Amino acid sequence: MALHELATNATKYGALKHHDGRLLIKWNKVGREGYALEGLEGISEPEKAGFGSMILTRILPSQLGGEAIREFTPTSHTWRSKNAAPGR
């Protein structure tokens, strides 16, 4: 779900809206059952949070027992999910 939302946002508003845009998504295993997922792209902070923002910052972390961090800089948007355990 997070991958879908990151790709959708990048296509509509960010890096993938342009022919030469790029979206970087990384994931790593954390412990026996957890993982860390990170998405990075060039997109500015939206004026208002929509349903996609709620999915990334509230719904997914709650469902997976983890936390999400969303950061905007003048040149990038980073979203990280940490310590989420699958099957929870």
A tleap script that builds the chain and sets N, CA, C and O, in Angstrom:
source leaprc.protein.ff14SB
mol = sequence {
  NMET ALA LEU HIE GLU LEU ALA THR ASN ALA
  THR LYS TYR GLY ALA LEU LYS HIE HIE ASP
  GLY ARG LEU LEU ILE LYS TRP ASN LYS VAL
  GLY ARG GLU GLY TYR ALA LEU GLU GLY LEU
  GLU GLY ILE SER GLU PRO GLU LYS ALA GLY
  PHE GLY SER MET ILE LEU THR ARG ILE LEU
  PRO SER GLN LEU GLY GLY GLU ALA ILE ARG
  GLU PHE THR PRO THR SER HIE THR TRP ARG
  SER LYS ASN ALA ALA PRO GLY CARG
}
set mol.1.N position { 0.821 -1.181 0.000 }
set mol.1.CA position { 0.000 0.000 0.000 }
set mol.1.C position { 0.875 1.259 0.000 }
set mol.1.O position { 0.574 2.222 -0.704 }
set mol.2.N position { 1.947 1.251 0.782 }
set mol.2.CA position { 2.846 2.403 0.834 }
set mol.2.C position { 3.519 2.623 -0.514 }
set mol.2.O position { 3.633 3.760 -0.972 }
set mol.3.N position { 3.965 1.546 -1.149 }
set mol.3.CA position { 4.606 1.669 -2.462 }
set mol.3.C position { 3.639 2.283 -3.479 }
set mol.3.O position { 4.021 3.143 -4.271 }
set mol.4.N position { 2.403 1.835 -3.445 }
set mol.4.CA position { 1.387 2.367 -4.349 }
set mol.4.C position { 1.179 3.854 -4.111 }
set mol.4.O position { 1.126 4.633 -5.063 }
set mol.5.N position { 1.063 4.248 -2.866 }
set mol.5.CA position { 0.816 5.659 -2.540 }
set mol.5.C position { 2.008 6.530 -2.913 }
set mol.5.O position { 1.825 7.627 -3.441 }
set mol.6.N position { 3.228 6.062 -2.648 }
set mol.6.CA position { 4.413 6.830 -3.018 }
set mol.6.C position { 4.506 6.996 -4.538 }
set mol.6.O position { 4.822 8.079 -5.030 }
set mol.7.N position { 4.231 5.929 -5.270 }
set mol.7.CA position { 4.279 5.999 -6.737 }
set mol.7.C position { 3.169 6.898 -7.285 }
set mol.7.O position { 3.397 7.662 -8.223 }
set mol.8.N position { 1.978 6.812 -6.708 }
set mol.8.CA position { 0.859 7.650 -7.141 }
set mol.8.C position { 1.167 9.124 -6.918 }
set mol.8.O position { 0.951 9.948 -7.806 }
set mol.9.N position { 1.674 9.458 -5.729 }
set mol.9.CA position { 2.014 10.853 -5.434 }
set mol.9.C position { 3.114 11.363 -6.361 }
set mol.9.O position { 3.056 12.495 -6.841 }
set mol.10.N position { 4.113 10.521 -6.608 }
set mol.10.CA position { 5.209 10.920 -7.499 }
set mol.10.C position { 4.698 11.164 -8.915 }
set mol.10.O position { 5.180 12.069 -9.597 }
set mol.11.N position { 3.731 10.369 -9.363 }
set mol.11.CA position { 3.181 10.513 -10.704 }
set mol.11.C position { 2.295 11.753 -10.813 }
set mol.11.O position { 2.357 12.476 -11.807 }
set mol.12.N position { 1.477 11.997 -9.798 }
set mol.12.CA position { 0.551 13.122 -9.844 }
set mol.12.C position { 1.219 14.468 -9.564 }
set mol.12.O position { 0.948 15.456 -10.247 }
set mol.13.N position { 2.098 14.500 -8.551 }
set mol.13.CA position { 2.592 15.774 -8.042 }
set mol.13.C position { 4.107 15.935 -8.071 }
set mol.13.O position { 4.603 17.056 -7.956 }
set mol.14.N position { 4.839 14.865 -8.218 }
set mol.14.CA position { 6.271 14.949 -7.984 }
set mol.14.C position { 7.152 14.530 -9.124 }
set mol.14.O position { 6.925 14.882 -10.282 }
set mol.15.N position { 8.161 13.772 -8.774 }
set mol.15.CA position { 9.259 13.429 -9.664 }
set mol.15.C position { 8.812 12.740 -10.944 }
set mol.15.O position { 9.358 13.036 -12.008 }
set mol.16.N position { 7.853 11.843 -10.886 }
set mol.16.CA position { 7.459 11.079 -12.066 }
set mol.16.C position { 6.499 11.847 -12.973 }
set mol.16.O position { 6.068 11.339 -14.008 }
set mol.17.N position { 6.175 13.062 -12.578 }
set mol.17.CA position { 5.339 13.929 -13.411 }
set mol.17.C position { 6.150 14.447 -14.609 }
set mol.17.O position { 5.583 14.881 -15.612 }
set mol.18.N position { 7.470 14.395 -14.489 }
set mol.18.CA position { 8.375 14.892 -15.523 }
set mol.18.C position { 9.101 13.723 -16.187 }
set mol.18.O position { 9.357 12.698 -15.555 }
set mol.19.N position { 9.422 13.888 -17.443 }
set mol.19.CA position { 10.063 12.833 -18.235 }
set mol.19.C position { 11.356 12.314 -17.594 }
set mol.19.O position { 11.624 11.113 -17.641 }
set mol.20.N position { 12.143 13.183 -17.009 }
set mol.20.CA position { 13.436 12.780 -16.450 }
set mol.20.C position { 13.403 12.629 -14.922 }
set mol.20.O position { 14.457 12.551 -14.291 }
set mol.21.N position { 12.220 12.589 -14.330 }
set mol.21.CA position { 12.092 12.477 -12.878 }
set mol.21.C position { 12.463 11.093 -12.363 }
set mol.21.O position { 12.431 10.110 -13.103 }
set mol.22.N position { 12.819 11.033 -11.074 }
set mol.22.CA position { 13.194 9.768 -10.446 }
set mol.22.C position { 12.570 9.664 -9.052 }
set mol.22.O position { 12.414 10.655 -8.339 }
set mol.23.N position { 12.225 8.443 -8.700 }
set mol.23.CA position { 11.706 8.127 -7.371 }
set mol.23.C position { 12.570 7.016 -6.816 }
set mol.23.O position { 12.708 5.970 -7.449 }
set mol.24.N position { 13.150 7.216 -5.657 }
set mol.24.CA position { 14.007 6.225 -5.023 }
set mol.24.C position { 13.242 5.593 -3.866 }
set mol.24.O position { 12.770 6.298 -2.974 }
set mol.25.N position { 13.117 4.271 -3.878 }
set mol.25.CA position { 12.477 3.547 -2.787 }
set mol.25.C position { 13.450 2.482 -2.304 }
set mol.25.O position { 13.945 1.678 -3.094 }
set mol.26.N position { 13.723 2.481 -0.991 }
set mol.26.CA position { 14.634 1.507 -0.395 }
set mol.26.C position { 13.912 0.781 0.734 }
set mol.26.O position { 13.057 1.359 1.405 }
set mol.27.N position { 14.259 -0.479 0.939 }
set mol.27.CA position { 13.749 -1.193 2.098 }
set mol.27.C position { 14.830 -2.119 2.620 }
set mol.27.O position { 15.672 -2.613 1.870 }
set mol.28.N position { 14.784 -2.342 3.941 }
set mol.28.CA position { 15.733 -3.204 4.631 }
set mol.28.C position { 15.003 -4.015 5.688 }
set mol.28.O position { 14.009 -3.563 6.255 }
set mol.29.N position { 15.498 -5.201 5.944 }
set mol.29.CA position { 14.965 -6.032 7.020 }
set mol.29.C position { 15.495 -5.507 8.356 }
set mol.29.O position { 16.670 -5.162 8.481 }
set mol.30.N position { 14.612 -5.455 9.342 }
set mol.30.CA position { 14.970 -5.005 10.682 }
set mol.30.C position { 14.589 -6.121 11.645 }
set mol.30.O position { 13.407 -6.419 11.809 }
set mol.31.N position { 15.563 -6.730 12.272 }
set mol.31.CA position { 15.272 -7.832 13.188 }
set mol.31.C position { 14.729 -9.040 12.446 }
set mol.31.O position { 14.972 -9.210 11.251 }
set mol.32.N position { 13.997 -9.872 13.159 }
set mol.32.CA position { 13.457 -11.097 12.562 }
set mol.32.C position { 12.186 -10.864 11.760 }
set mol.32.O position { 11.964 -11.538 10.755 }
set mol.33.N position { 11.345 -9.919 12.184 }
set mol.33.CA position { 10.048 -9.751 11.545 }
set mol.33.C position { 9.757 -8.343 11.053 }
set mol.33.O position { 8.694 -8.099 10.482 }
set mol.34.N position { 10.671 -7.423 11.259 }
set mol.34.CA position { 10.388 -6.044 10.884 }
set mol.34.C position { 11.083 -5.629 9.608 }
set mol.34.O position { 11.842 -6.397 9.016 }
set mol.35.N position { 10.818 -4.416 9.197 }
set mol.35.CA position { 11.469 -3.860 8.026 }
set mol.35.C position { 11.440 -2.339 8.120 }
set mol.35.O position { 10.695 -1.766 8.914 }
set mol.36.N position { 12.251 -1.706 7.307 }
set mol.36.CA position { 12.255 -0.253 7.174 }
set mol.36.C position { 12.081 0.054 5.696 }
set mol.36.O position { 12.761 -0.540 4.859 }
set mol.37.N position { 11.198 0.957 5.369 }
set mol.37.CA position { 10.900 1.339 3.999 }
set mol.37.C position { 11.090 2.845 3.899 }
set mol.37.O position { 10.667 3.589 4.784 }
set mol.38.N position { 11.729 3.293 2.820 }
set mol.38.CA position { 11.972 4.725 2.634 }
set mol.38.C position { 11.737 5.101 1.186 }
set mol.38.O position { 12.176 4.403 0.272 }
set mol.39.N position { 11.044 6.203 0.983 }
set mol.39.CA position { 10.829 6.753 -0.358 }
set mol.39.C position { 11.369 8.165 -0.399 }
set mol.39.O position { 11.157 8.938 0.535 }
set mol.40.N position { 12.074 8.519 -1.487 }
set mol.40.CA position { 12.657 9.849 -1.627 }
set mol.40.C position { 12.388 10.359 -3.033 }
set mol.40.O position { 12.605 9.644 -4.012 }
set mol.41.N position { 11.919 11.587 -3.132 }
set mol.41.CA position { 11.673 12.197 -4.435 }
set mol.41.C position { 11.699 13.709 -4.296 }
set mol.41.O position { 11.723 14.246 -3.188 }
set mol.42.N position { 11.693 14.381 -5.426 }
set mol.42.CA position { 11.635 15.837 -5.440 }
set mol.42.C position { 10.198 16.302 -5.528 }
set mol.42.O position { 9.609 16.279 -6.609 }
set mol.43.N position { 9.620 16.724 -4.420 }
set mol.43.CA position { 8.240 17.225 -4.390 }
set mol.43.C position { 8.137 18.219 -3.234 }
set mol.43.O position { 8.751 18.022 -2.185 }
set mol.44.N position { 7.377 19.261 -3.424 }
set mol.44.CA position { 7.220 20.237 -2.350 }
set mol.44.C position { 6.084 19.815 -1.424 }
set mol.44.O position { 5.235 18.999 -1.782 }
set mol.45.N position { 6.091 20.389 -0.235 }
set mol.45.CA position { 5.061 20.053 0.758 }
set mol.45.C position { 3.702 20.548 0.280 }
set mol.45.O position { 3.569 21.700 -0.133 }
set mol.46.N position { 2.687 19.679 0.334 }
set mol.46.CA position { 1.359 20.109 -0.109 }
set mol.46.C position { 0.762 21.130 0.848 }
set mol.46.O position { 1.113 21.174 2.027 }
set mol.47.N position { -0.141 21.945 0.328 }
set mol.47.CA position { -0.805 22.942 1.167 }
set mol.47.C position { -1.738 22.298 2.180 }
set mol.47.O position { -1.914 22.819 3.282 }
set mol.48.N position { -2.338 21.169 1.817 }
set mol.48.CA position { -3.201 20.451 2.747 }
set mol.48.C position { -2.948 18.952 2.604 }
set mol.48.O position { -2.588 18.468 1.531 }
set mol.49.N position { -3.141 18.239 3.690 }
set mol.49.CA position { -2.943 16.787 3.689 }
set mol.49.C position { -4.206 16.114 3.179 }
set mol.49.O position { -5.315 16.461 3.587 }
set mol.50.N position { -4.033 15.154 2.288 }
set mol.50.CA position { -5.167 14.421 1.739 }
set mol.50.C position { -5.225 13.001 2.271 }
set mol.50.O position { -4.549 12.653 3.240 }
set mol.51.N position { -6.047 12.186 1.617 }
set mol.51.CA position { -6.220 10.803 2.045 }
set mol.51.C position { -4.921 10.014 1.944 }
set mol.51.O position { -4.627 9.187 2.807 }
set mol.52.N position { -4.144 10.264 0.896 }
set mol.52.CA position { -2.862 9.571 0.735 }
set mol.52.C position { -1.910 9.856 1.883 }
set mol.52.O position { -1.207 8.958 2.345 }
set mol.53.N position { -1.883 11.094 2.345 }
set mol.53.CA position { -1.045 11.450 3.494 }
set mol.53.C position { -1.480 10.694 4.745 }
set mol.53.O position { -0.651 10.249 5.538 }
set mol.54.N position { -2.791 10.556 4.907 }
set mol.54.CA position { -3.308 9.824 6.061 }
set mol.54.C position { -2.903 8.347 5.986 }
set mol.54.O position { -2.570 7.742 7.004 }
set mol.55.N position { -2.932 7.773 4.786 }
set mol.55.CA position { -2.501 6.381 4.629 }
set mol.55.C position { -1.046 6.230 5.066 }
set mol.55.O position { -0.716 5.325 5.833 }
set mol.56.N position { -0.173 7.123 4.575 }
set mol.56.CA position { 1.262 7.017 4.850 }
set mol.56.C position { 1.637 7.338 6.294 }
set mol.56.O position { 2.545 6.716 6.846 }
set mol.57.N position { 0.960 8.287 6.906 }
set mol.57.CA position { 1.384 8.735 8.231 }
set mol.57.C position { 0.592 8.164 9.400 }
set mol.57.O position { 1.079 8.175 10.530 }
set mol.58.N position { -0.627 7.663 9.154 }
set mol.58.CA position { -1.440 7.176 10.266 }
set mol.58.C position { -1.900 5.729 10.106 }
set mol.58.O position { -1.717 4.912 11.007 }
set mol.59.N position { -2.495 5.418 8.960 }
set mol.59.CA position { -3.107 4.093 8.792 }
set mol.59.C position { -2.052 2.996 8.728 }
set mol.59.O position { -2.112 2.040 9.501 }
set mol.60.N position { -1.078 3.119 7.812 }
set mol.60.CA position { -0.063 2.065 7.692 }
set mol.60.C position { 0.748 1.870 8.977 }
set mol.60.O position { 0.909 0.730 9.413 }
set mol.61.N position { 1.262 2.931 9.597 }
set mol.61.CA position { 2.001 2.705 10.847 }
set mol.61.C position { 1.155 2.032 11.924 }
set mol.61.O position { 1.656 1.181 12.658 }
set mol.62.N position { -0.114 2.403 12.024 }
set mol.62.CA position { -0.995 1.792 13.013 }
set mol.62.C position { -1.208 0.312 12.727 }
set mol.62.O position { -1.145 -0.516 13.635 }
set mol.63.N position { -1.461 -0.018 11.466 }
set mol.63.CA position { -1.714 -1.406 11.094 }
set mol.63.C position { -0.481 -2.289 11.245 }
set mol.63.O position { -0.591 -3.480 11.537 }
set mol.64.N position { 0.694 -1.696 11.042 }
set mol.64.CA position { 1.929 -2.478 11.063 }
set mol.64.C position { 2.695 -2.381 12.377 }
set mol.64.O position { 3.762 -2.978 12.517 }
set mol.65.N position { 2.166 -1.643 13.327 }
set mol.65.CA position { 2.822 -1.530 14.619 }
set mol.65.C position { 4.143 -0.784 14.558 }
set mol.65.O position { 5.069 -1.096 15.306 }
set mol.66.N position { 4.237 0.195 13.677 }
set mol.66.CA position { 5.475 0.952 13.523 }
set mol.66.C position { 5.215 2.434 13.622 }
set mol.66.O position { 4.222 2.873 14.204 }
set mol.67.N position { 6.126 3.203 13.043 }
set mol.67.CA position { 5.974 4.641 13.008 }
set mol.67.C position { 6.373 5.141 11.629 }
set mol.67.O position { 7.137 4.485 10.921 }
set mol.68.N position { 5.861 6.291 11.253 }
set mol.68.CA position { 6.204 6.891 9.968 }
set mol.68.C position { 6.745 8.289 10.201 }
set mol.68.O position { 6.285 9.013 11.084 }
set mol.69.N position { 7.721 8.650 9.402 }
set mol.69.CA position { 8.320 9.979 9.458 }
set mol.69.C position { 8.232 10.561 8.054 }
set mol.69.O position { 8.638 9.918 7.086 }
set mol.70.N position { 7.712 11.759 7.942 }
set mol.70.CA position { 7.584 12.429 6.649 }
set mol.70.C position { 8.279 13.773 6.748 }
set mol.70.O position { 7.973 14.575 7.631 }
set mol.71.N position { 9.227 14.021 5.830 }
set mol.71.CA position { 10.003 15.257 5.865 }
set mol.71.C position { 9.993 15.916 4.488 }
set mol.71.O position { 10.100 15.245 3.462 }
set mol.72.N position { 9.865 17.228 4.488 }
set mol.72.CA position { 9.935 18.009 3.259 }
set mol.72.C position { 11.082 18.996 3.375 }
set mol.72.O position { 11.241 19.652 4.404 }
set mol.73.N position { 11.881 19.102 2.322 }
set mol.73.CA position { 12.914 20.135 2.204 }
set mol.73.C position { 12.610 20.899 0.923 }
set mol.73.O position { 11.700 20.511 0.190 }
set mol.74.N position { 13.333 21.962 0.630 }
set mol.74.CA position { 13.065 22.688 -0.619 }
set mol.74.C position { 13.238 21.830 -1.882 }
set mol.74.O position { 12.670 22.156 -2.924 }
set mol.75.N position { 14.011 20.743 -1.804 }
set mol.75.CA position { 14.262 19.931 -2.999 }
set mol.75.C position { 13.811 18.483 -2.892 }
set mol.75.O position { 13.957 17.729 -3.854 }
set mol.76.N position { 13.264 18.069 -1.747 }
set mol.76.CA position { 12.905 16.654 -1.639 }
set mol.76.C position { 11.757 16.399 -0.663 }
set mol.76.O position { 11.418 17.230 0.179 }
set mol.77.N position { 11.183 15.218 -0.819 }
set mol.77.CA position { 10.181 14.687 0.098 }
set mol.77.C position { 10.658 13.293 0.481 }
set mol.77.O position { 10.904 12.458 -0.389 }
set mol.78.N position { 10.787 13.042 1.768 }
set mol.78.CA position { 11.215 11.732 2.247 }
set mol.78.C position { 10.139 11.167 3.157 }
set mol.78.O position { 9.616 11.864 4.026 }
set mol.79.N position { 9.812 9.899 2.949 }
set mol.79.CA position { 8.879 9.195 3.827 }
set mol.79.C position { 9.575 7.931 4.300 }
set mol.79.O position { 10.118 7.178 3.492 }
set mol.80.N position { 9.561 7.693 5.622 }
set mol.80.CA position { 10.183 6.501 6.196 }
set mol.80.C position { 9.184 5.805 7.111 }
set mol.80.O position { 8.437 6.445 7.851 }
set mol.81.N position { 9.192 4.501 7.042 }
set mol.81.CA position { 8.433 3.686 7.975 }
set mol.81.C position { 9.451 2.823 8.707 }
set mol.81.O position { 10.318 2.213 8.080 }
set mol.82.N position { 9.347 2.770 10.040 }
set mol.82.CA position { 10.353 2.065 10.827 }
set mol.82.C position { 9.723 1.064 11.785 }
set mol.82.O position { 8.619 1.270 12.290 }
set mol.83.N position { 10.448 -0.026 12.024 }
set mol.83.CA position { 10.097 -1.026 13.029 }
set mol.83.C position { 8.717 -1.630 12.840 }
set mol.83.O position { 8.040 -1.959 13.814 }
set mol.84.N position { 8.304 -1.774 11.605 }
set mol.84.CA position { 7.011 -2.383 11.347 }
set mol.84.C position { 7.164 -3.890 11.239 }
set mol.84.O position { 8.066 -4.381 10.560 }
set mol.85.N position { 6.299 -4.609 11.896 }
set mol.85.CA position { 6.356 -6.080 11.885 }
set mol.85.C position { 5.244 -6.627 11.015 }
set mol.85.O position { 4.073 -6.372 11.295 }
set mol.86.N position { 5.575 -7.387 9.947 }
set mol.86.CA position { 4.538 -7.953 9.107 }
set mol.86.C position { 3.667 -8.939 9.881 }
set mol.86.O position { 4.118 -9.577 10.832 }
set mol.87.N position { 2.439 -9.049 9.462 }
set mol.87.CA position { 1.524 -10.008 10.086 }
set mol.87.C position { 0.944 -9.539 11.386 }
set mol.87.O position { 0.235 -10.292 12.053 }
set mol.88.N position { 1.226 -8.314 11.768 }
set mol.88.CA position { 0.697 -7.808 13.022 }
set mol.88.C position { -0.666 -7.232 12.839 }
set mol.88.O position { -1.269 -6.755 13.800 }
savepdb mol mol.pdb
quit
